[in-house]
Coordinates of C-alpha atoms in Angstrom, one line a residue:
X1 CA 0.0 0.0 0.0
X2 CA 1.3 3.4 -1.0
X3 CA -0.1 6.9 -0.6
X4 CA 1.3 10.4 -0.2
X5 CA 1.2 10.1 3.6
X6 CA 1.8 6.4 4.3
X7 CA 3.8 3.6 2.7
X8 CA 3.4 0.1 4.0
X9 CA 5.9 -2.7 3.4
X10 CA 5.5 -6.3 4.4
X11 CA 8.6 -8.5 4.7
X12 CA 8.9 -12.2 5.6
X13 CA 12.3 -13.4 6.9
X14 CA 12.2 -17.1 7.9
X15 CA 10.1 -17.0 11.2
X16 CA 9.9 -13.2 11.2
X17 CA 7.2 -11.1 9.7
X18 CA 7.6 -7.3 9.7
X19 CA 5.0 -4.8 8.6
X20 CA 6.6 -1.3 8.4
X21 CA 4.5 1.8 8.1
X22 CA 6.5 4.8 6.9
X23 CA 5.3 8.4 7.0
X24 CA 7.6 10.2 4.6
X25 CA 6.5 13.8 5.5
X26 CA 7.3 13.2 9.2
X27 CA 10.3 10.8 8.9
X28 CA 8.5 8.6 11.4
X29 CA 8.1 4.8 11.1
X30 CA 6.0 2.1 12.9
X31 CA 7.1 -1.5 12.8
X32 CA 4.7 -4.4 13.6
X33 CA 7.1 -7.2 14.7
X34 CA 5.8 -10.8 14.6
X35 CA 8.0 -13.8 15.4
X36 CA 6.9 -17.4 15.1
X37 CA 8.3 -19.1 18.1
X38 CA 8.4 -22.4 19.9
X39 CA 7.7 -23.1 23.5
X40 CA 10.6 -22.1 25.8
X41 CA 12.3 -20.3 23.0
X42 CA 14.0 -16.9 23.9
X43 CA 13.7 -14.0 21.5
X44 CA 16.2 -11.1 21.9
X45 CA 15.7 -7.6 20.5
X46 CA 18.6 -5.1 20.2
X47 CA 18.6 -1.3 19.9
X48 CA 22.1 -0.2 19.1
X49 CA 23.2 2.8 21.1
X50 CA 22.8 4.2 24.6
X51 CA 19.2 4.7 25.6
X52 CA 17.2 5.7 28.7
X53 CA 14.0 3.7 29.2
X54 CA 11.0 5.6 30.7
X55 CA 7.3 4.8 31.3
X56 CA 5.3 7.6 29.8
X57 CA 1.9 9.2 30.4
X58 CA 0.4 8.3 27.0
X59 CA 1.1 4.6 27.8
X60 CA 4.0 2.3 27.1
X61 CA 7.7 3.0 27.2
X62 CA 10.0 5.5 25.5
X63 CA 13.6 4.8 24.6
X64 CA 15.4 8.1 24.5
X65 CA 19.0 8.4 23.3
X66 CA 21.4 9.5 26.0
X67 CA 24.4 10.7 23.9
X68 CA 23.2 11.1 20.3
X69 CA 20.8 13.5 18.7
X70 CA 19.1 10.8 16.7
X71 CA 15.9 8.8 17.1
X72 CA 13.5 7.9 19.9
X73 CA 11.6 4.6 20.1
X74 CA 8.1 4.3 21.5
X75 CA 6.8 0.9 22.6
X76 CA 3.1 1.5 23.1
X77 CA 2.1 -2.0 24.5
X78 CA 3.9 -4.9 26.1
X79 CA 4.9 -7.7 23.8
X80 CA 2.1 -10.3 23.5
X81 CA 2.2 -14.0 22.8
X82 CA -0.7 -15.0 20.6
X83 CA -2.3 -17.9 18.8
X84 CA -4.3 -17.4 15.6
X85 CA -6.4 -19.6 13.4
X86 CA -6.1 -19.9 9.6
X87 CA -8.6 -17.0 9.3
X88 CA -6.4 -14.8 11.5
X89 CA -8.9 -14.7 14.3
X90 CA -7.1 -14.4 17.7
X91 CA -7.7 -17.5 19.7
X92 CA -5.5 -17.0 22.7
X93 CA -3.1 -14.3 24.0
X94 CA -0.8 -13.6 26.9
X95 CA 1.3 -10.6 27.8
X96 CA 5.0 -11.3 27.5
X97 CA 7.0 -9.9 30.4
X98 CA 10.7 -9.4 29.5
X99 CA 12.8 -12.1 30.9
X100 CA 15.8 -9.8 30.7
X101 CA 16.4 -6.1 30.1
X102 CA 19.9 -4.8 29.5
X103 CA 20.9 -1.1 29.2
X104 CA 24.5 -0.3 28.3
X105 CA 26.5 2.5 26.6
X106 CA 26.6 0.3 23.5
X107 CA 23.1 -1.0 23.2
X108 CA 19.7 -1.7 24.8
X109 CA 18.3 -5.2 24.6
X110 CA 15.0 -7.0 25.6
X111 CA 14.6 -10.7 26.0
X112 CA 11.3 -12.6 25.9
X113 CA 11.0 -16.3 26.8
X114 CA 8.0 -18.1 25.5
X115 CA 6.5 -20.2 28.4
X116 CA 2.9 -19.9 27.2
X117 CA 2.6 -22.7 24.6
X118 CA 1.5 -20.0 22.1
X119 CA 3.3 -19.7 18.7
X120 CA 3.6 -16.0 17.9
X121 CA 5.2 -13.0 19.6
X122 CA 3.8 -9.6 18.6
X123 CA 5.4 -6.3 19.4
X124 CA 4.9 -2.7 18.0
X125 CA 7.7 -0.2 17.9
X126 CA 7.6 3.4 16.7
X127 CA 10.7 5.2 15.6
X128 CA 10.8 9.1 15.4
X129 CA 13.3 11.9 15.3
X130 CA 14.1 13.4 18.7
X131 CA 13.4 16.8 17.0
X132 CA 9.7 15.9 16.5
X133 CA 8.5 17.7 19.6
X134 CA 4.8 17.5 18.5
X135 CA 4.7 13.8 18.9
X136 CA 7.0 13.6 21.9
X137 CA 5.0 16.2 23.8
X138 CA 1.8 14.2 23.1
X139 CA 3.5 11.1 24.5
X140 CA 5.0 12.7 27.5
X141 CA 2.5 15.3 28.5
X142 CA -1.0 14.5 27.2
X143 CA -3.8 16.9 27.9
X144 CA -6.8 16.1 30.1
X145 CA -9.0 15.5 27.1
X146 CA -6.5 12.8 25.8
X147 CA -6.7 10.8 29.0
X148 CA -10.5 10.4 29.2
X149 CA -12.4 7.3 28.3
X150 CA -14.0 7.0 24.9
X151 CA -16.2 4.1 23.9
X152 CA -15.8 1.8 20.9
X153 CA -19.1 0.9 19.1
X154 CA -18.3 -2.7 18.1
X155 CA -16.3 -4.3 20.9
X156 CA -18.0 -2.3 23.7
X157 CA -14.6 -1.5 25.3
X158 CA -12.9 1.9 25.8
X159 CA -9.9 3.9 24.6
X160 CA -8.3 6.1 27.3
X161 CA -4.8 7.0 26.0
X162 CA -2.7 6.9 22.9
X163 CA -1.2 3.4 23.6
X164 CA -4.7 2.0 23.7
X165 CA -4.9 2.3 19.9
X166 CA -2.8 -0.9 19.8
X167 CA -5.3 -2.9 21.7
X168 CA -7.2 -2.7 18.4
X169 CA -4.5 -2.2 15.8
X170 CA -2.8 -5.6 15.9
X171 CA -0.1 -6.5 13.4
X172 CA -1.6 -4.1 10.8
X173 CA -5.2 -5.1 11.2
X174 CA -8.1 -3.7 13.2
X175 CA -9.5 -6.1 15.8
X176 CA -12.2 -5.8 18.4
X177 CA -10.7 -5.7 21.8
X178 CA -13.0 -8.4 23.2
X179 CA -13.8 -12.0 22.8
X180 CA -16.9 -12.5 20.7
X181 CA -19.7 -14.8 21.8
X182 CA -20.3 -17.7 21.0
X183 CA -16.7 -18.9 20.3
X184 CA -14.9 -16.1 22.1
X185 CA -12.5 -15.3 19.2
X186 CA -11.2 -11.8 18.6
X187 CA -12.3 -10.8 15.2
X188 CA -11.5 -7.9 12.9
X189 CA -14.0 -5.1 12.9
X190 CA -14.3 -2.0 10.6
X191 CA -16.9 -0.6 12.9
X192 CA -14.4 -0.4 15.8
X193 CA -11.9 1.0 13.2
X194 CA -14.4 3.7 12.4
X195 CA -15.1 4.5 16.1
X196 CA -11.4 4.8 16.8
X197 CA -11.0 7.0 13.7
X198 CA -13.7 9.3 14.9
X199 CA -12.1 9.5 18.4
X200 CA -8.7 10.2 17.0
X201 CA -10.1 12.8 14.6
X202 CA -11.7 14.6 17.5
X203 CA -8.5 14.5 19.5
X204 CA -6.5 15.7 16.4
X205 CA -8.8 18.7 16.2
X206 CA -8.6 19.4 19.9
X207 CA -4.8 19.1 20.3
X208 CA -3.4 19.7 16.8
X209 CA -0.9 16.9 17.6
X210 CA 0.6 15.1 14.6
X211 CA 0.5 11.7 16.2
X212 CA -3.3 11.5 15.8
X213 CA -2.9 12.3 12.1
X214 CA -0.5 9.4 11.7
X215 CA -2.6 7.0 13.7
X216 CA -5.6 7.8 11.5
X217 CA -3.6 7.0 8.4
X218 CA -2.6 3.7 9.9
X219 CA -6.2 2.8 10.7
X220 CA -7.4 3.9 7.3
X221 CA -4.9 1.9 5.3
X222 CA -5.1 -1.1 7.6
X223 CA -8.7 -1.6 6.7
X224 CA -8.0 -1.1 3.0
X225 CA -5.3 -3.7 3.3
X226 CA -7.8 -6.2 4.7
X227 CA -10.5 -5.5 2.0
X228 CA -11.2 -8.5 -0.3
X229 CA -11.2 -8.3 -4.1
X230 CA -15.0 -8.3 -4.2
X231 CA -14.9 -5.1 -2.1
X232 CA -16.2 -6.8 1.1
X233 CA -14.8 -7.2 4.5
X234 CA -15.4 -10.6 6.1
X235 CA -15.4 -11.3 9.9
X236 CA -16.3 -14.9 10.9
X237 CA -17.9 -13.7 14.2
X238 CA -20.2 -16.7 14.3
X239 CA -18.9 -19.4 11.8
X240 CA -16.0 -20.8 9.9
X241 CA -17.7 -19.6 6.7
X242 CA -16.1 -16.2 7.5
X243 CA -19.4 -14.5 7.1
X244 CA -19.5 -10.8 6.5
X245 CA -21.4 -8.6 9.0
X246 CA -22.7 -5.6 7.0
X247 CA -22.9 -3.3 10.0
X248 CA -19.1 -3.7 10.3
X249 CA -18.7 -3.3 6.5
X250 CA -20.6 0.0 6.6
X251 CA -18.4 1.1 9.4
X252 CA -15.5 0.6 6.9
X253 CA -17.3 2.6 4.3
X254 CA -18.0 5.5 6.7
X255 CA -14.3 5.5 7.7
X256 CA -13.2 5.8 4.1
X257 CA -15.7 8.6 3.5
X258 CA -14.6 10.4 6.6
X259 CA -11.0 10.3 5.2
X260 CA -12.1 11.5 1.8
X261 CA -13.9 14.5 3.2
X262 CA -10.6 15.5 4.8
X263 CA -8.5 15.1 1.6
X264 CA -8.7 13.3 -1.7
X265 CA -6.8 10.1 -2.2
X266 CA -7.1 7.8 -5.2
X267 CA -6.4 4.6 -3.2
X268 CA -9.2 5.5 -0.8
X269 CA -11.6 6.3 -3.6
X270 CA -11.0 3.0 -5.3
X271 CA -11.5 1.1 -2.0
X272 CA -14.7 3.0 -1.3
X273 CA -16.1 2.3 -4.8
X274 CA -15.5 -1.4 -4.4
X275 CA -17.1 -1.4 -0.9
X276 CA -20.2 0.4 -2.2
X277 CA -20.5 -2.1 -5.1
X278 CA -20.3 -5.0 -2.6
X279 CA -22.8 -3.7 -0.1
X280 CA -25.3 -2.7 -2.8
X281 CA -25.6 -6.4 -3.9
X282 CA -26.3 -7.6 -0.3
X283 CA -30.1 -7.0 -0.6
X284 CA -33.4 -8.8 -0.8
X285 CA -35.9 -7.7 -3.4
X286 CA -39.2 -7.8 -1.4
X287 CA -42.8 -6.9 -2.3
X288 CA -42.3 -3.5 -0.7
X289 CA -38.9 -2.7 -2.1
X290 CA -35.2 -3.3 -1.4
X291 CA -34.3 -4.6 2.0
X292 CA -30.6 -4.7 2.9
X293 CA -29.5 -7.8 4.7
X294 CA -27.8 -8.0 8.1
X295 CA -25.1 -10.5 7.3
X296 CA -24.0 -12.9 4.6
X297 CA -25.5 -15.9 6.4
X298 CA -28.9 -14.5 5.3
X299 CA -28.1 -15.4 1.7
X300 CA -29.7 -18.8 2.1
X301 CA -31.4 -20.9 4.7
X302 CA -28.5 -23.5 4.7
X303 CA -26.1 -20.8 5.8
X304 CA -28.5 -19.2 8.2
X305 CA -28.8 -22.5 10.0
X306 CA -25.3 -22.0 11.2
X307 CA -26.0 -18.7 13.0
X308 CA -26.2 -18.9 16.8
X309 CA -29.7 -17.5 17.0
X310 CA -33.1 -19.1 16.7
X311 CA -35.1 -17.5 13.8
X312 CA -38.5 -17.7 12.2
X313 CA -38.9 -18.8 8.6
X314 CA -41.4 -16.4 7.1
X315 CA -42.1 -14.6 3.9
X316 CA -43.6 -11.5 5.4
X317 CA -43.7 -8.6 2.8
X318 CA -42.5 -11.2 0.2
X319 CA -39.1 -11.4 1.8
X320 CA -36.8 -14.3 1.4
X321 CA -37.3 -16.9 4.3
X322 CA -33.6 -16.4 5.2
X323 CA -34.0 -12.6 5.6
X324 CA -34.3 -11.8 9.3
X325 CA -35.5 -8.3 8.3
X326 CA -33.2 -6.4 10.7
X327 CA -34.1 -2.7 10.8
X328 CA -30.9 -1.1 12.1
X329 CA -28.6 -2.7 9.5
X330 CA -31.0 -1.8 6.7
X331 CA -31.1 1.8 7.8
X332 CA -27.3 1.9 8.2
X333 CA -26.7 0.6 4.7
X334 CA -29.2 3.0 3.2
X335 CA -27.4 5.9 4.8
X336 CA -23.9 4.6 3.8
X337 CA -25.0 4.3 0.1
X338 CA -26.7 7.8 0.2
X339 CA -23.6 9.3 1.7
X340 CA -21.4 7.6 -0.9
X341 CA -23.7 9.0 -3.7
X342 CA -23.5 12.5 -2.4
X343 CA -19.7 12.4 -1.8
X344 CA -18.7 10.8 -5.1
X345 CA -21.6 12.0 -7.4
X346 CA -21.9 8.3 -8.5
X347 CA -25.7 7.8 -8.9
X348 CA -25.7 4.1 -10.0
X349 CA -27.3 3.0 -6.7
X350 CA -30.0 5.8 -6.7
X351 CA -32.8 3.4 -7.6
X352 CA -31.8 1.0 -4.8
X353 CA -31.7 3.8 -2.2
X354 CA -35.1 5.0 -3.3
X355 CA -36.5 1.5 -3.1
X356 CA -34.9 0.9 0.3
X357 CA -36.4 4.2 1.6
X358 CA -39.8 3.2 0.3
X359 CA -39.5 -0.2 2.2
X360 CA -38.5 1.6 5.4
X361 CA -41.5 4.0 5.1
X362 CA -43.9 1.1 4.6
X363 CA -42.7 -1.0 7.5
X364 CA -42.6 2.0 9.9
X365 CA -46.0 3.2 8.9
X366 CA -47.5 -0.3 9.1
X367 CA -48.9 -0.4 12.6
X368 CA -51.7 -3.0 12.7
X369 CA -53.6 -4.5 15.6
X370 CA -53.4 -1.7 18.0
X371 CA -56.1 -3.3 20.1
X372 CA -53.7 -6.2 20.8
X373 CA -50.3 -4.5 20.7
X374 CA -51.2 -1.7 23.1
X375 CA -52.1 -3.8 26.1
X376 CA -49.3 -6.3 25.2
X377 CA -46.6 -3.7 25.2
X378 CA -47.9 -2.0 28.3
X379 CA -47.2 -5.3 29.9
X380 CA -43.9 -5.7 28.2
X381 CA -42.8 -2.2 29.4
X382 CA -43.2 -3.5 33.0
X383 CA -40.3 -5.9 32.3
X384 CA -38.2 -2.9 31.3
X385 CA -38.2 -1.6 34.9
X386 CA -35.0 -1.8 37.0
X387 CA -35.1 -4.0 40.0
X388 CA -35.8 -1.2 42.6
X389 CA -38.7 0.2 40.7
X390 CA -40.1 -3.3 40.0
X391 CA -40.2 -4.0 43.7
X392 CA -42.4 -1.0 44.3
X393 CA -45.2 -2.4 42.0
X394 CA -48.4 -3.8 43.6
X395 CA -48.4 -7.5 44.1
X396 CA -50.7 -8.3 41.2
X397 CA -48.8 -6.0 38.8
X398 CA -45.6 -7.8 39.8
X399 CA -47.2 -11.1 39.2
X400 CA -48.4 -10.0 35.7
X401 CA -45.0 -8.6 35.0
X402 CA -43.5 -12.1 35.7
X403 CA -46.1 -13.8 33.5
X404 CA -45.3 -11.4 30.7
X405 CA -41.5 -11.9 31.0
X406 CA -41.8 -15.7 31.2
X407 CA -44.6 -16.5 28.8
X408 CA -45.7 -13.6 26.7
X409 CA -42.5 -11.9 25.6
X410 CA -40.9 -15.1 24.2
X411 CA -44.0 -15.6 21.9
X412 CA -44.1 -12.1 20.5
X413 CA -42.4 -13.2 17.3
X414 CA -45.4 -15.3 16.5
X415 CA -47.7 -12.3 16.7
X416 CA -45.3 -10.3 14.5
X417 CA -45.5 -13.0 11.9
X418 CA -49.3 -12.4 11.7
X419 CA -49.3 -8.7 12.3
X420 CA -45.8 -7.5 11.2
X421 CA -44.8 -4.4 13.1
X422 CA -41.7 -2.4 14.2
X423 CA -43.2 0.7 15.9
X424 CA -45.3 -0.2 18.9
X425 CA -48.1 2.0 20.4
X426 CA -46.0 3.0 23.4
X427 CA -43.0 4.2 21.3
X428 CA -40.9 1.1 21.6
X429 CA -39.2 0.3 18.2
X430 CA -38.4 -3.4 17.6
X431 CA -35.3 -4.6 15.8
X432 CA -36.4 -7.3 13.4
X433 CA -39.2 -9.6 12.1
X434 CA -37.2 -12.8 12.0
X435 CA -35.6 -13.5 15.3
X436 CA -37.4 -15.4 18.1
X437 CA -36.6 -12.9 20.9
X438 CA -37.2 -9.3 21.9
X439 CA -33.9 -7.4 21.9
X440 CA -34.5 -4.2 24.0
X441 CA -30.8 -3.2 23.9
X442 CA -31.3 -2.4 20.3
X443 CA -33.9 0.3 21.0
X444 CA -31.2 2.9 21.4
X445 CA -29.4 1.7 18.3
X446 CA -32.6 1.9 16.3
X447 CA -33.1 5.5 17.5
X448 CA -29.6 6.4 16.7
X449 CA -29.9 5.0 13.2
X450 CA -33.3 6.6 12.6
X451 CA -31.8 10.0 13.6
X452 CA -28.9 9.4 11.2
X453 CA -31.4 8.4 8.5
X454 CA -33.4 11.6 9.2
X455 CA -30.2 13.6 8.7
X456 CA -30.1 12.5 5.1
X457 CA -33.8 12.0 4.4
X458 CA -35.7 14.5 6.5
X459 CA -38.4 14.5 3.9
X460 CA -39.3 11.0 4.9
X461 CA -40.9 12.5 8.1
X462 CA -40.0 10.1 10.9
X463 CA -39.8 12.9 13.5
X464 CA -43.0 11.8 15.3
X465 CA -41.8 8.2 15.5
X466 CA -38.4 9.4 16.8
X467 CA -39.8 11.8 19.3
X468 CA -42.1 9.1 20.7
X469 CA -39.2 6.6 20.9
X470 CA -36.9 9.1 22.6
X471 CA -39.6 10.0 25.2
X472 CA -40.5 6.3 25.8
X473 CA -36.8 5.3 26.3
X474 CA -36.2 8.2 28.7
X475 CA -39.2 7.4 31.0
X476 CA -39.8 3.7 30.7
X477 CA -37.0 2.6 33.1
X478 CA -34.8 1.0 30.5
X479 CA -31.9 3.3 31.1
X480 CA -31.6 2.2 34.7
X481 CA -32.1 -1.4 33.7
X482 CA -29.4 -1.3 31.1
X483 CA -27.1 0.3 33.6
X484 CA -27.6 -2.5 36.2
X485 CA -27.5 -5.5 33.8
X486 CA -24.1 -6.9 32.7
X487 CA -24.0 -7.1 28.9
X488 CA -26.5 -4.3 28.3
X489 CA -24.6 -1.2 29.4
X490 CA -23.5 -0.5 25.9
X491 CA -27.0 0.5 25.0
X492 CA -26.5 3.6 27.1
X493 CA -23.6 4.7 24.8
X494 CA -25.9 4.4 21.7
X495 CA -28.6 6.3 23.6
X496 CA -26.0 9.1 24.1
X497 CA -25.2 8.9 20.4
X498 CA -28.9 9.3 19.6
X499 CA -29.2 12.3 21.9
X500 CA -26.1 13.8 20.4
X501 CA -27.7 13.6 16.9
X502 CA -31.0 15.1 18.2
X503 CA -29.2 18.0 20.0
X504 CA -27.4 18.9 16.7
X505 CA -30.8 19.7 15.0
X506 CA -33.1 20.5 18.0
X507 CA -32.5 23.4 20.4
X508 CA -34.8 21.9 23.1
X509 CA -32.9 22.0 26.3
X510 CA -34.5 18.8 27.6
X511 CA -32.4 16.7 25.2
X512 CA -29.2 18.4 26.5
X513 CA -30.3 17.6 30.0
X514 CA -30.9 14.0 29.1
X515 CA -27.5 13.8 27.4
X516 CA -25.8 15.3 30.5
X517 CA -27.6 12.8 32.7
X518 CA -26.5 9.9 30.5
X519 CA -22.9 11.1 30.6
X520 CA -23.0 10.8 34.4
X521 CA -24.3 7.3 34.1
X522 CA -21.6 6.4 31.6
X523 CA -19.0 7.9 34.0
X524 CA -20.3 5.9 36.9
X525 CA -20.2 2.7 34.8
X526 CA -16.7 3.4 33.6
X527 CA -17.8 3.2 30.0
X528 CA -16.6 6.5 28.5
X529 CA -17.9 9.1 26.2
X530 CA -19.5 8.3 22.8
X531 CA -17.0 8.8 19.9
X532 CA -19.1 11.6 18.4
X533 CA -18.9 13.7 21.5
X534 CA -15.5 15.2 20.4
X535 CA -17.0 16.7 17.3
X536 CA -15.1 14.6 14.7
X537 CA -18.1 12.6 13.4
X538 CA -17.7 13.1 9.7
X539 CA -21.0 11.5 8.6
X540 CA -23.0 14.3 10.2
X541 CA -20.5 17.2 10.4
X542 CA -18.3 17.7 7.3
X543 CA -14.6 17.9 8.0
X544 CA -14.5 21.5 6.7
X545 CA -17.0 22.6 9.3
X546 CA -15.8 20.6 12.3
X547 CA -14.6 22.7 15.2
X548 CA -12.2 21.6 18.0
X549 CA -13.7 20.4 21.2
X550 CA -13.4 22.9 24.0
X551 CA -10.4 21.7 26.1
X552 CA -11.5 20.0 29.3
X553 CA -10.8 22.6 32.0
X554 CA -10.3 20.1 34.9
X555 CA -10.3 16.3 35.1
X556 CA -13.8 15.9 36.6
X557 CA -15.5 17.9 33.8
X558 CA -16.7 16.3 30.6
X559 CA -17.3 18.4 27.5
X560 CA -19.7 17.5 24.7
X561 CA -19.0 19.2 21.4
X562 CA -22.2 20.2 19.7
X563 CA -20.6 22.5 17.2
X564 CA -21.5 22.4 13.5
X565 CA -21.5 24.8 10.6
X566 CA -24.4 26.8 12.1
X567 CA -23.5 26.9 15.8
X568 CA -20.7 26.8 18.4
X569 CA -22.1 25.0 21.4
X570 CA -20.6 22.9 24.2
X571 CA -22.2 21.1 27.2
X572 CA -20.1 21.0 30.4
X573 CA -20.8 18.2 32.8
X574 CA -19.4 17.9 36.3
X575 CA -18.9 14.2 37.1
X576 CA -17.9 14.9 40.7
X577 CA -20.2 15.3 43.8
X578 CA -18.3 18.5 44.6
X579 CA -19.1 21.9 43.0
X580 CA -16.4 23.4 40.7
X581 CA -15.8 26.6 38.9
X582 CA -14.7 26.8 35.2
X583 CA -13.6 29.7 33.1
X584 CA -13.9 30.1 29.4
X585 CA -11.0 30.9 27.0
X586 CA -11.4 34.3 25.4
X587 CA -11.2 32.8 21.9
X588 CA -14.5 30.9 22.6
X589 CA -16.4 33.2 24.9
X590 CA -17.8 35.6 22.2
X591 CA -19.2 32.6 20.3
X592 CA -20.8 30.7 23.2
X593 CA -24.5 31.0 24.0
X594 CA -24.0 31.6 27.7
X595 CA -27.7 31.2 28.5
X596 CA -27.7 27.8 26.9
X597 CA -24.7 26.8 28.9
X598 CA -26.2 27.9 32.2
X599 CA -29.3 25.9 31.5
X600 CA -27.5 22.7 30.5
X601 CA -24.9 22.6 33.2
X602 CA -25.8 20.5 36.2
X603 CA -26.7 22.2 39.4
X604 CA -23.4 21.6 41.1
X605 CA -21.4 23.4 38.4
X606 CA -21.0 27.2 38.7
X607 CA -19.6 29.4 36.0
X608 CA -16.6 31.5 36.8

């Protein structure tokens, strides 16, 4: 891979595989070192010269020359022993503690002894001139905003410092930093790559540090390197068929489009064109229009049998029996193709987009059997209450809640087969028409995707559905329930993403209060801020109109960047129980709507 900013070279030497990313403009290099090793084998790395080894604030270690004015080396993560399968999914891994470290006037050496039984040793090393103060300052003295937690959409883990990039960027590929159910492999994910890119873009704007520009380039070209000839990205989250998950694929498309809005690049344009061609073909021609599939296992029933979920074979709306009719992926793909069309002026998919929008309109407007769904979802909403509120219900209501949870909710899919419906009378928005379960964690995802869809297609008039869904989610108890249940906390981050989208287009102060309240919950749960909160979300805010996030004044304050082409607005949230004062930089003060700030701050923050 070669572009004006990054050149990647891959070299195999016996048991050694090196991937070297060179940044010609900066004279900086990053080497991904992978050594195939036997059990009990010792691997020795030498750095010729006299170096000082320091642990640094951005994470990892810095080797600084003692006597020469030459290069520094940054080791962002400990070496790791790994085992991969033939699809390059990570099966096992173990941090490799150096068995020996030697610092002399002639050289610095690290030794690692493999006692894990795993067969690969991975290490990442950056090389940079000692004169590159921009990068060295970012490594040694990161700002407060660079040390906060930010959430990754796909793996549901967080990024907190520069070195955390390499929890995801592994030997030149972007992985989720979690083990995926049901096999607990670590898989590659373009959606996490996109989330990480959005975070780094926000930090690049806020700090003007070159390191974020370089890391963005690495992520960009790492996903291009993994793209297959047909334009698709394949993941194998569930099976050895290496199925493609189209939500992850669309994440890759959005990353490419983010990059292109920052600058033109023929390599990126070619990859994007291939990706758009691939995703446009992953569709089902139904009686109501094009419906974009959720994953490649939906191509036929034989493949779908291998997925880890129970599903309903139905032909509702004239769909294929293997189509699970998942709403959020359909919306995401529609948005990705529309964004592609507007960015590139390539209109070959215009008829598909129009047909997909028509299908969306029909399924959202189709709301049959109110007489049945209204009492049913009143009962279902009881099951959304957190434990403390559920205990306060009268005895007979609690009994009815238990009956609903145990007997009615598991059978809702049968009702939907007779009366297909996504939007429920109380504002709840379901995820699909093909799976045999009710997936309430996807309510916040559905709202986020509907708001993203509304950004591109406001003429489709889903505002009432979105408003009702937002109000229902805020008041039904699900937020507290998601917070208290392991495995559902991630829904709160997507709720914050949905509120961020709404705040960009609606001045109503209540949405800002809801967003501030959600940030406090995220902080309590240790989840981190949503990636968009830094203001670098290119899908909604074009790169040319993005504004730097206001620098976090003190560690206990979180800042949400609501700036766009039409407004400069920030929400300041005190995460501490103690009151604090903040002052505003003169360069921002004239632009800030002080009345809005005073209303949206929590009570225990005072303005200086």
